[in-house]
Coordinates of C-alpha atoms and ligand atoms in Angstrom, one line a residue:
M1 CA -1.5 -57.8 -72.5
V2 CA -2.1 -54.9 -70.2
T3 CA -0.8 -51.6 -71.4
G4 CA 0.7 -48.8 -69.3
I5 CA -2.4 -46.6 -69.9
E6 CA -4.7 -49.4 -68.7
Q7 CA -2.4 -49.9 -65.6
R8 CA -2.6 -46.2 -64.8
E9 CA -6.4 -46.2 -65.2
K10 CA -6.7 -49.2 -63.0
A11 CA -4.5 -47.6 -60.3
L12 CA -6.6 -44.4 -60.6
Q13 CA -9.8 -46.3 -60.3
G14 CA -8.4 -48.1 -57.3
S15 CA -7.4 -44.8 -55.6
Q16 CA -10.8 -43.3 -56.4
V17 CA -12.5 -46.2 -54.7
E18 CA -10.2 -45.8 -51.7
F19 CA -10.9 -42.0 -51.6
S20 CA -14.7 -42.7 -51.8
T21 CA -14.6 -45.2 -49.0
I22 CA -12.6 -42.9 -46.8
F23 CA -14.7 -39.9 -47.7
D24 CA -18.1 -41.6 -47.2
N25 CA -17.2 -43.3 -44.0
A26 CA -15.2 -40.5 -42.3
P27 CA -16.7 -39.6 -39.0
V28 CA -16.4 -35.9 -39.7
V29 CA -18.6 -33.8 -42.0
M30 CA -16.8 -33.7 -45.4
F31 CA -18.1 -32.1 -48.5
L32 CA -16.8 -30.8 -51.8
V33 CA -17.9 -27.3 -52.9
D34 CA -17.4 -25.7 -56.3
S35 CA -16.3 -22.2 -57.0
K36 CA -20.0 -21.0 -56.6
R37 CA -19.9 -22.6 -53.2
R38 CA -22.5 -25.2 -54.2
M39 CA -22.2 -28.5 -52.6
R40 CA -21.1 -31.1 -55.1
R41 CA -20.6 -34.1 -53.0
A42 CA -21.3 -34.8 -49.3
N43 CA -20.4 -37.7 -47.1
Q44 CA -22.7 -39.6 -44.7
A45 CA -21.7 -37.4 -41.7
T46 CA -22.7 -34.3 -43.6
I47 CA -26.1 -35.8 -44.4
E48 CA -26.6 -36.6 -40.7
F49 CA -25.4 -33.1 -39.6
A50 CA -27.8 -31.4 -42.2
K51 CA -30.6 -33.8 -41.2
R52 CA -31.7 -33.9 -44.9
Q53 CA -31.5 -36.3 -47.8
A54 CA -28.3 -36.4 -49.9
K55 CA -30.2 -35.5 -53.0
E56 CA -31.7 -32.5 -51.3
I57 CA -28.4 -30.9 -50.3
I58 CA -26.4 -31.5 -53.5
G59 CA -26.5 -28.3 -55.5
D60 CA -27.3 -26.2 -52.4
R61 CA -24.9 -23.6 -51.2
G62 CA -22.9 -24.8 -48.3
G63 CA -24.8 -22.6 -45.8
E64 CA -28.2 -23.7 -47.0
A65 CA -27.2 -27.3 -47.0
L66 CA -26.1 -27.1 -43.4
R67 CA -29.2 -25.1 -42.4
C68 CA -27.2 -21.9 -41.6
M69 CA -29.7 -19.5 -40.1
H70 CA -28.4 -16.6 -42.1
S71 CA -28.5 -18.3 -45.4
L72 CA -32.2 -19.3 -44.8
D73 CA -33.0 -15.7 -43.8
N74 CA -31.3 -14.0 -46.7
L75 CA -33.0 -13.9 -50.1
K76 CA -29.8 -13.2 -51.8
D77 CA -28.8 -16.6 -50.7
C78 CA -25.8 -18.0 -48.8
G79 CA -22.5 -16.2 -49.0
F80 CA -23.8 -12.7 -49.7
G81 CA -25.6 -11.5 -46.6
D82 CA -24.1 -9.1 -44.1
F83 CA -23.3 -11.8 -41.7
C84 CA -21.6 -13.9 -44.4
K85 CA -18.9 -11.2 -44.7
T86 CA -17.8 -12.1 -41.2
C87 CA -18.6 -15.8 -41.3
L88 CA -15.4 -17.7 -40.7
V89 CA -16.7 -20.8 -42.5
Q90 CA -17.3 -18.7 -45.6
R91 CA -14.0 -16.8 -45.4
T92 CA -12.0 -19.9 -44.9
M93 CA -13.5 -21.5 -48.0
L94 CA -13.2 -18.3 -50.0
D95 CA -9.6 -17.9 -49.0
T96 CA -8.8 -21.4 -50.2
F97 CA -10.5 -20.7 -53.5
E98 CA -8.6 -17.4 -54.0
T99 CA -5.1 -18.4 -52.7
G100 CA -5.1 -22.1 -53.4
E101 CA -3.9 -22.6 -49.8
G102 CA -5.7 -25.0 -47.4
H103 CA -6.6 -24.2 -43.7
Y104 CA -6.4 -26.6 -40.8
R105 CA -8.9 -26.7 -37.9
V106 CA -10.0 -23.0 -37.8
E107 CA -12.5 -22.6 -35.0
A108 CA -15.8 -21.1 -36.2
Q109 CA -19.4 -20.9 -35.2
L110 CA -22.4 -22.0 -37.3
P111 CA -25.8 -20.6 -36.2
F112 CA -28.6 -22.8 -37.5
I113 CA -32.3 -23.4 -37.0
C114 CA -33.3 -26.5 -35.2
G115 CA -37.1 -26.7 -35.1
Q116 CA -38.3 -23.4 -33.6
K117 CA -35.0 -22.7 -31.9
Q118 CA -31.8 -21.2 -33.0
Q119 CA -28.7 -23.1 -32.1
V120 CA -25.0 -22.5 -32.5
S121 CA -22.6 -25.3 -33.4
Y122 CA -19.0 -24.8 -32.6
I123 CA -16.9 -26.3 -35.4
L124 CA -13.3 -26.7 -36.5
I125 CA -13.1 -26.1 -40.3
S126 CA -10.3 -27.5 -42.5
T127 CA -10.1 -26.8 -46.2
T128 CA -8.1 -28.3 -49.0
P129 CA -8.0 -27.1 -52.6
M130 CA -8.7 -29.8 -55.2
M131 CA -9.0 -30.1 -59.0
V132 CA -11.9 -32.4 -59.9
S133 CA -12.2 -33.2 -63.6
G134 CA -10.4 -29.9 -64.3
E135 CA -12.7 -27.8 -62.1
K136 CA -11.4 -25.9 -59.0
M137 CA -13.1 -27.3 -55.9
V138 CA -12.5 -27.2 -52.2
L139 CA -12.8 -30.1 -49.8
V140 CA -14.3 -28.9 -46.6
C141 CA -14.1 -30.9 -43.3
L142 CA -16.1 -29.8 -40.3
E143 CA -15.6 -31.2 -36.8
D144 CA -18.5 -30.5 -34.5
I145 CA -17.0 -29.6 -31.2
T146 CA -20.2 -28.2 -29.6
E147 CA -20.5 -30.9 -27.0
M148 CA -16.8 -30.7 -26.1
K149 CA -17.2 -26.9 -25.8
Q150 CA -20.2 -27.2 -23.6
T151 CA -18.5 -29.7 -21.4
E152 CA -15.5 -27.4 -21.3
H153 CA -17.7 -24.5 -20.3
V154 CA -19.4 -26.5 -17.6
L155 CA -16.1 -27.7 -16.3
R156 CA -14.7 -24.2 -16.4
E157 CA -17.7 -22.8 -14.6
S158 CA -17.5 -25.5 -11.9
E159 CA -13.7 -25.0 -11.6
Y160 CA -14.3 -21.3 -11.2
L161 CA -17.0 -21.9 -8.6
H162 CA -14.7 -24.3 -6.7
R163 CA -11.8 -21.8 -6.9
I164 CA -14.0 -18.9 -5.7
T165 CA -15.4 -21.1 -2.9
L166 CA -12.0 -22.3 -1.8
S167 CA -10.4 -18.9 -1.8
N168 CA -13.3 -17.4 0.1
I169 CA -13.6 -19.8 3.0
S170 CA -11.3 -19.6 5.9
D171 CA -10.5 -23.3 5.9
A172 CA -7.4 -24.5 4.1
V173 CA -7.6 -27.3 1.6
F174 CA -4.7 -29.4 0.3
M175 CA -4.3 -32.5 -1.9
T176 CA -1.3 -34.8 -1.8
D177 CA -0.2 -38.0 -3.4
D178 CA 0.3 -41.1 -1.2
T179 CA 3.9 -39.9 -0.4
G180 CA 2.5 -36.6 1.1
T181 CA 3.8 -34.5 -1.8
F182 CA 1.4 -31.6 -2.6
T183 CA -0.7 -32.0 -5.8
Y184 CA -3.0 -29.1 -4.8
I185 CA -2.5 -26.1 -2.4
C186 CA -5.4 -23.7 -1.8
S187 CA -4.7 -20.1 -2.7
N188 CA -5.8 -18.8 0.8
V189 CA -3.2 -20.9 2.6
H190 CA -1.7 -17.7 4.1
V191 CA -4.9 -17.1 6.2
I192 CA -4.1 -19.9 8.7
F193 CA -0.4 -20.6 8.1
G194 CA 1.0 -17.2 7.3
Y195 CA 3.1 -18.6 4.5
S196 CA 2.4 -17.6 0.9
F197 CA 1.3 -20.1 -1.7
A198 CA 4.8 -20.0 -3.3
E199 CA 6.4 -20.7 0.1
V200 CA 4.2 -23.7 0.8
Q201 CA 5.0 -25.0 -2.7
T202 CA 8.7 -25.0 -1.8
F203 CA 8.0 -27.0 1.3
G204 CA 7.0 -29.8 -1.1
C205 CA 5.1 -32.0 1.3
I206 CA 2.3 -31.7 3.8
S207 CA 4.2 -32.9 6.8
K208 CA 6.3 -29.7 6.7
L209 CA 3.1 -27.7 7.3
L210 CA 1.0 -30.0 9.6
G211 CA 3.7 -32.0 11.3
S212 CA 5.1 -35.5 10.5
D213 CA 2.6 -37.2 12.9
I214 CA -0.5 -35.9 11.1
L215 CA -1.3 -39.0 9.0
D216 CA -1.8 -42.6 10.2
A217 CA -1.6 -44.2 6.8
D218 CA -2.8 -47.6 8.1
E219 CA -5.9 -46.1 9.7
L220 CA -6.7 -44.0 6.5
E221 CA -6.3 -47.2 4.5
R222 CA -8.7 -49.0 6.8
L223 CA -11.3 -46.3 7.2
G224 CA -11.0 -44.2 4.0
E225 CA -11.4 -41.1 6.1
I226 CA -10.1 -39.7 9.4
K227 CA -12.1 -36.9 10.9
N228 CA -11.6 -34.2 13.6
I229 CA -7.9 -34.6 14.2
E230 CA -6.8 -31.9 16.6
Q231 CA -3.4 -30.7 15.6
E232 CA -1.3 -27.8 16.9
I233 CA 0.8 -26.0 14.4
T234 CA 3.0 -22.9 14.5
D235 CA 2.4 -20.3 11.8
K236 CA 5.1 -18.3 10.0
T237 CA 5.1 -15.7 12.7
G238 CA 5.6 -18.3 15.4
R239 CA 2.0 -18.1 16.6
L240 CA 0.4 -21.3 17.8
H241 CA -2.8 -22.4 16.2
S242 CA -5.2 -25.3 17.0
L243 CA -6.5 -27.0 13.9
L244 CA -9.2 -29.5 13.2
V245 CA -8.0 -31.6 10.3
N246 CA -10.0 -34.0 8.2
I247 CA -8.2 -36.4 5.9
K248 CA -9.9 -38.4 3.2
K249 CA -8.9 -40.7 0.3
V250 CA -10.3 -39.3 -2.9
S251 CA -10.6 -41.0 -6.3
I252 CA -9.2 -38.1 -8.4
K253 CA -6.1 -40.1 -9.0
E254 CA -4.7 -43.3 -7.4
G255 CA -3.3 -42.4 -4.0
T256 CA -4.8 -38.9 -3.8
I257 CA -5.4 -37.6 -0.2
L258 CA -7.6 -34.6 0.6
Y259 CA -6.8 -32.5 3.7
T260 CA -9.1 -29.9 5.1
C261 CA -7.9 -27.7 8.0
R262 CA -10.1 -25.5 10.1
D263 CA -8.6 -23.0 12.6
I264 CA -10.3 -23.6 16.0
T265 CA -7.8 -21.4 18.0
E266 CA -10.4 -18.8 18.9
R267 CA -13.0 -21.4 19.8
K268 CA -10.6 -23.3 22.0
L269 CA -9.6 -20.0 23.7
A270 CA -13.3 -19.2 24.3
E271 CA -13.8 -22.7 25.8
E272 CA -10.7 -22.3 27.9
Q273 CA -11.9 -18.9 29.2
A274 CA -15.4 -20.3 30.0
H275 CA -13.6 -23.1 31.9
Q276 CA -11.5 -20.6 33.8
A277 CA -14.6 -18.5 34.6
E278 CA -16.2 -21.6 36.0
L279 CA -13.0 -22.3 38.1
F280 CA -13.1 -18.7 39.4
H281 CA -16.6 -19.3 40.6
I282 CA -15.8 -22.7 42.2
S283 CA -12.8 -21.1 43.8
R284 CA -14.8 -18.2 45.2
L285 CA -17.3 -20.5 46.8
N286 CA -14.4 -22.6 48.2
I287 CA -12.8 -19.5 49.7
L288 CA -16.1 -18.4 51.0
G289 CA -16.5 -21.6 53.0
E290 CA -13.1 -21.1 54.5
M291 CA -13.8 -17.5 55.3
A292 CA -17.0 -18.3 57.1
S293 CA -15.3 -18.7 60.4
G294 CA -13.2 -15.5 59.8
L295 CA -16.3 -13.7 58.9
A296 CA -18.2 -14.7 62.0
H297 CA -15.2 -13.4 64.0
E298 CA -15.0 -10.2 62.0
L299 CA -18.8 -9.5 62.4
N300 CA -18.6 -10.4 66.0
Q301 CA -16.3 -7.4 66.8
P302 CA -18.5 -4.6 65.4
L303 CA -21.7 -6.3 66.7
C304 CA -20.2 -6.5 70.3
A305 CA -19.1 -2.9 70.1
I306 CA -22.6 -1.9 68.9
L307 CA -24.3 -3.8 71.6
S308 CA -22.2 -2.3 74.4
C309 CA -22.5 1.2 73.0
A310 CA -26.3 0.8 72.6
D311 CA -26.4 -0.3 76.2
L312 CA -24.6 2.8 77.3
C313 CA -26.9 5.0 75.2
L314 CA -30.0 3.4 76.7
R315 CA -28.6 4.0 80.2
A316 CA -27.9 7.6 79.3
T317 CA -31.4 8.2 78.0
A318 CA -32.7 6.5 81.3
G319 CA -30.8 9.3 83.1
E320 CA -28.0 7.1 84.5
I321 CA -25.3 9.0 82.6
K322 CA -25.4 12.7 82.4
N323 CA -22.4 13.3 80.1
I324 CA -23.9 14.3 76.6
D325 CA -20.4 14.1 74.9
R326 CA -20.1 10.5 76.0
L327 CA -23.5 9.8 74.6
N328 CA -22.6 11.3 71.2
E329 CA -19.3 9.4 71.2
N330 CA -21.2 6.1 71.8
L331 CA -23.7 6.9 69.0
R332 CA -20.8 7.6 66.6
T333 CA -19.2 4.3 67.5
I334 CA -22.5 2.5 66.8
E335 CA -22.6 4.2 63.4
T336 CA -19.0 3.3 62.4
Q337 CA -19.2 -0.2 63.7
A338 CA -22.5 -0.8 61.9
E339 CA -20.9 0.6 58.7
R340 CA -18.0 -1.8 59.2
A341 CA -20.3 -4.8 59.6
G342 CA -22.2 -3.6 56.5
N343 CA -19.0 -3.4 54.5
I344 CA -17.9 -6.8 55.5
I345 CA -21.2 -8.3 54.3
Q346 CA -21.2 -6.4 51.1
H347 CA -17.7 -7.5 50.4
I348 CA -18.7 -11.1 50.8
R349 CA -21.7 -10.7 48.5
A350 CA -19.5 -9.2 45.8
L351 CA -17.0 -12.0 46.1
V352 CA -19.7 -14.7 45.8
K353 CA -21.4 -13.1 42.9
K354 CA -20.2 -14.2 39.4
K355 CA -19.6 -11.0 37.6
N356 CA -17.5 -9.6 34.9
T357 CA -14.1 -8.0 35.5
Q358 CA -14.5 -4.3 36.6
Y359 CA -11.3 -2.4 36.4
S360 CA -10.7 0.7 38.4
A361 CA -7.8 2.6 39.9
I362 CA -7.1 1.0 43.2
D363 CA -4.6 1.3 46.1
V364 CA -2.8 -2.0 46.5
N365 CA -1.7 -1.3 50.1
D366 CA -5.4 -0.6 51.1
L367 CA -6.5 -3.8 49.4
I368 CA -3.8 -5.9 51.2
R369 CA -5.0 -4.4 54.6
K370 CA -8.6 -5.1 53.8
T371 CA -7.9 -8.7 52.6
L372 CA -5.9 -9.4 55.8
C373 CA -9.1 -8.7 57.8
F374 CA -10.6 -11.9 56.3
I375 CA -7.7 -14.1 57.3
D376 CA -6.7 -12.3 60.5
T377 CA -8.2 -15.0 62.7
D378 CA -6.1 -17.7 61.1
I379 CA -2.9 -15.7 61.3
R380 CA -3.5 -15.1 65.0
R381 CA -4.7 -18.7 65.6
D382 CA -1.4 -20.0 64.1
E383 CA 0.7 -17.3 65.9
I384 CA 2.3 -16.2 62.6
K385 CA 4.5 -13.1 62.8
L386 CA 3.1 -10.8 60.2
S387 CA 5.3 -8.0 58.8
L388 CA 3.8 -5.4 56.4
E389 CA 6.5 -3.7 54.4
L390 CA 4.2 -1.6 52.3
S391 CA 5.9 1.2 50.3
E392 CA 4.6 4.7 51.2
Q393 CA 5.1 5.9 47.6
M394 CA 2.6 3.6 45.9
P395 CA 0.7 4.8 42.9
K396 CA -2.7 3.4 42.2
V397 CA -3.0 0.4 39.9
T398 CA -5.5 -0.6 37.2
A399 CA -7.2 -3.7 38.5
D400 CA -10.5 -5.4 39.5
P401 CA -10.3 -5.2 43.3
I402 CA -12.4 -8.3 43.9
Q403 CA -10.2 -10.4 41.6
I404 CA -6.9 -9.1 43.1
E405 CA -8.3 -9.7 46.6
Q406 CA -9.0 -13.3 45.5
V407 CA -5.3 -13.6 44.4
L408 CA -4.1 -12.2 47.8
L409 CA -6.4 -14.6 49.7
N410 CA -5.1 -17.6 47.7
L411 CA -1.5 -16.6 48.5
L412 CA -2.3 -15.9 52.2
R413 CA -4.1 -19.2 52.6
N414 CA -1.3 -21.1 50.9
A415 CA 1.3 -19.4 53.0
I416 CA -0.5 -20.1 56.3
E417 CA -1.0 -23.8 55.3
A418 CA 2.7 -24.1 54.2
M419 CA 3.7 -23.0 57.7
A420 CA 1.4 -25.5 59.6
D421 CA 4.4 -27.7 60.4
T422 CA 6.9 -24.9 61.0
D423 CA 8.0 -24.3 64.6
I424 CA 5.8 -21.5 66.0
E425 CA 8.7 -19.2 66.7
K426 CA 9.9 -19.5 63.1
R427 CA 6.5 -18.7 61.5
S428 CA 6.8 -15.5 59.7
L429 CA 4.9 -13.9 56.8
I430 CA 6.3 -10.8 55.1
I431 CA 4.1 -8.8 52.7
Q432 CA 6.0 -6.3 50.6
T433 CA 4.9 -3.7 48.1
T434 CA 7.2 -1.7 45.9
R435 CA 7.0 0.4 42.7
D436 CA 9.1 -1.8 40.4
S437 CA 9.3 0.7 37.5
E438 CA 7.4 3.7 36.2
N439 CA 4.6 1.5 35.0
V440 CA 4.7 -1.4 37.3
V441 CA 3.9 -2.2 41.0
K442 CA 5.2 -5.3 42.6
V443 CA 3.7 -7.3 45.5
L444 CA 5.7 -10.0 47.3
M445 CA 4.6 -12.5 49.9
R446 CA 7.4 -14.4 51.7
D447 CA 6.6 -17.2 54.1
S448 CA 8.8 -19.4 56.2
G449 CA 7.0 -22.6 55.5
D450 CA 8.0 -25.9 53.9
G451 CA 9.1 -24.4 50.6
M452 CA 8.8 -26.2 47.3
T453 CA 10.7 -29.0 45.6
T454 CA 11.7 -28.3 42.0
E455 CA 9.1 -30.8 40.8
V456 CA 6.3 -28.8 42.6
E457 CA 7.7 -25.5 41.3
K458 CA 7.4 -26.8 37.8
Q459 CA 3.7 -27.7 38.1
L460 CA 2.5 -24.9 40.5
F461 CA 0.3 -23.2 37.9
N462 CA -1.2 -26.2 36.3
P463 CA -4.9 -26.4 37.1
F464 CA -5.8 -29.1 39.7
F465 CA -2.1 -29.6 40.8
T466 CA -2.1 -30.0 44.5
T467 CA 0.1 -31.7 47.1
K468 CA -2.6 -31.3 49.9
P469 CA -4.9 -34.2 50.7
D470 CA -8.0 -31.9 50.6
G471 CA -6.6 -29.4 48.1
L472 CA -8.4 -28.5 44.9
G473 CA -5.3 -27.3 43.1
V474 CA -7.1 -24.4 41.4
G475 CA -6.0 -21.4 43.5
L476 CA -2.7 -20.7 41.9
S477 CA -3.8 -21.4 38.3
I478 CA -6.7 -19.0 38.8
S479 CA -4.5 -16.4 40.4
Y480 CA -2.1 -16.8 37.5
S481 CA -4.9 -16.2 35.0
I482 CA -6.2 -13.2 36.9
I483 CA -2.7 -11.5 36.9
E484 CA -2.2 -12.4 33.3
A485 CA -5.5 -10.9 32.4
H486 CA -4.4 -7.7 34.2
H487 CA -1.2 -7.7 32.0
G488 CA 0.9 -8.4 35.0
E489 CA 3.4 -11.2 35.8
F490 CA 3.1 -13.9 38.4
W491 CA 5.9 -16.1 39.8
A492 CA 7.0 -18.2 42.7
K493 CA 10.4 -19.4 44.0
S494 CA 11.8 -21.2 47.0
N495 CA 13.7 -19.0 49.4
S496 CA 17.4 -19.8 49.9
D497 CA 16.9 -20.3 53.7
R498 CA 13.3 -21.6 54.1
G499 CA 9.9 -21.1 52.8
S500 CA 8.8 -19.6 49.5
T501 CA 8.1 -16.3 47.9
F502 CA 5.2 -15.6 45.7
G503 CA 5.1 -12.4 43.7
F504 CA 3.0 -10.6 41.1
T505 CA 3.0 -7.2 39.3
L506 CA 0.2 -4.9 38.3
P507 CA 0.2 -2.0 35.9
V508 CA 0.2 1.5 37.3
A509 CA -3.1 3.3 36.5
K510 CA -2.6 5.5 33.5
T511 CA -3.2 8.8 35.3
Q512 CA -0.5 7.9 37.8
I513 CA 2.3 7.0 35.5
F514 CA 3.9 10.5 35.6
A515 CA 3.5 10.8 39.3
L516 CA 7.0 9.4 40.2
Ligands
LIG601 P1 -4.3 -26.0 46.7 O1 -3.9 -25.0 47.7 O2 -5.7 -26.4 46.7 O3 -3.4 -27.2 46.7 P2 -3.1 -24.1 44.9 O4 -3.3 -24.0 43.4 O5 -3.4 -22.9 45.6 O6 -4.1 -25.3 45.3 O7 -1.6 -24.6 45.2 C1 -1.1 -25.7 44.5 C2 0.1 -26.3 45.2 O8 1.2 -25.4 45.2 C3 -0.2 -26.6 46.6 O9 -0.8 -27.9 46.8 C4 1.3 -26.7 47.2 O10 1.9 -27.9 46.9 C5 2.0 -25.6 46.4 N1 2.0 -24.3 47.1 C6 1.3 -23.2 47.0 N2 1.6 -22.2 47.8 C7 2.7 -22.7 48.5 C8 3.6 -22.1 49.5 N3 3.4 -20.9 50.0 N4 4.5 -22.9 49.9 C9 4.8 -24.1 49.5 N5 4.0 -24.7 48.5 C10 3.0 -24.0 48.0

C-alpha cells in the first residue's frame, strides 16, 4: 500500500523531472547561483553561450563562467572589481539575494572576450529567489538580444537616413493604401503644396492633394508603375504648380502605392520662355519680310533727295550756280537725308537681331511716329484715313523700344488687313495715347475693319490662332507676352459701330512719376 509520504515523494520527484526537463531544454540561458555567486547548475543554452564544458563552468562565479571581460581581468575575481559595482547583471542578482525579490527582463550589457576581440552582448536578465535543499539560491535567466539590438540599430539608422533624405529633397513623397488613404506623408510636404503636414493629414486621401484623376488604377495594376504623369495642382496660396508624378506599387503591405511628386513649374516656365523667344525671332523675320517693300520706299526718299542735292552741289562747284547759301543748304540736306537713311537701316538691323530686352525711358508718341514710317506705304496704298490723337502731356515710359515697336507694327498690320474689305471712304485708323493714371500710359488703336466675333475674341491671344489663310497667328500672342513682361495690360474689343480697338498700357518711367 502506498503511504502519503511516498505519494508526496513521488509527486516531488515528478516535478523535479519536469523542472529539469524545462530547465535543460529552455532556449534561454538559465543557471542557478549560490550566495557566493558561484554557478551551481547551468542549462544547455548557458553552456553554448559560455562556449565551455558544463564541468568547467560549475563552481565558477557567474561572470567568469560567462567570460565577462572584467571578471577575467580582475584578480579579485568576479563581483568585486570597480566595474562590477555598476554591473547590472551583478546588481540584479545581488538585489534578489538581499531582498528576496525577483526581477523580470532588466536590460543589461555583458562585455566579454571572444578570441582576441572584446564584444558586448545585450541581454535581458530575469532573477527568481529559490531555496534549494535549504540553501538560498537565485535562478538567473539571460536572453541574448544582441542580434535584435543590432538589427534595431541598423533599422533605426536606415530609417534616420531615409527621413533625413526625404526631408532634404524638394520632391514630395506619399504612400497610400489601395483606397488612396494616406499611410505616409513626407514631412516636407509644405515645400510644394503649401499645406502643413497636419493639414494634409486631415485631407485623408491623396486625391484631395493631387486631384481625383491622378490614378488610373487599371493601368497601375497592369504595369506596376506609371511614370512622368504631368499634373497641375493649386497650392494653399492658390498658386498653380506643374508636377511630374510617378506612381508605383510597392510591396511594403498589400495594396501600398508610392507617389513621388517633382515640381517642374520653373522648368516649364523656362521652356515656355525659350519658346516665346523663338516665336519673337520668327515674328521679327516675318515682319521684316513684310517691311521690305516699305523699307525700299523709305530709303528711296532720302536717296533721291541726296542724289538731286548732290547734283546741285556738283553744278555749283562747276560754276553754274553762284549762290553759296544754296550750296550750303543742299549739303545740309544731303547730310540729314544720309542720316535718315542710316537710321532706317540701323533700325532694321536692331529688329532682326535676336537680343535681350533692353529697357530705357522712351517717348511713346515718338515711337508711334517712327513705327508709322515703316507702314506708311501700306496706309497710303490702302487709302486709310490715319488720325493721330497723341496726348501732349505724355511722360516717358520704361520699355524696350524695339519690342514695343514690334507690338505697334503687329497692331498696325492687323488693323490694315482688317480693313481690306472695308469701303475706302470708311477706312479709318485712330491712334490715341493718354496718361491713364499717375503710373500708367495707355495706347489705343481703333480701326474700322471687319471687327471680331466673340469666338475670335476669346482666342485672340492663343499662339498660332489665326483666321487668315496665310496668317501665322503669333503676332498677338507675342505682343501680349511683350506687354505682360513690361508689367502692362493688353486687351482687345469689338467697337459698337464697326471695327475693333486694341489697347495696351505701359508703366511710366520712375523719374517721371511725380511729373504730373
Ligand atoms: P495673324 O495676323 O498672323 O493671323 P495675329 O496673332 O496677329 O496673327 O492675329 C490673330 C487673329 O486675330 C487674326 O487672324 C484675326 O482673326 C484677329 N485679329 C487681329 N487683329 C484684328 C483686328 N484689328 N481686327 C479684327 N481681327 C483681328
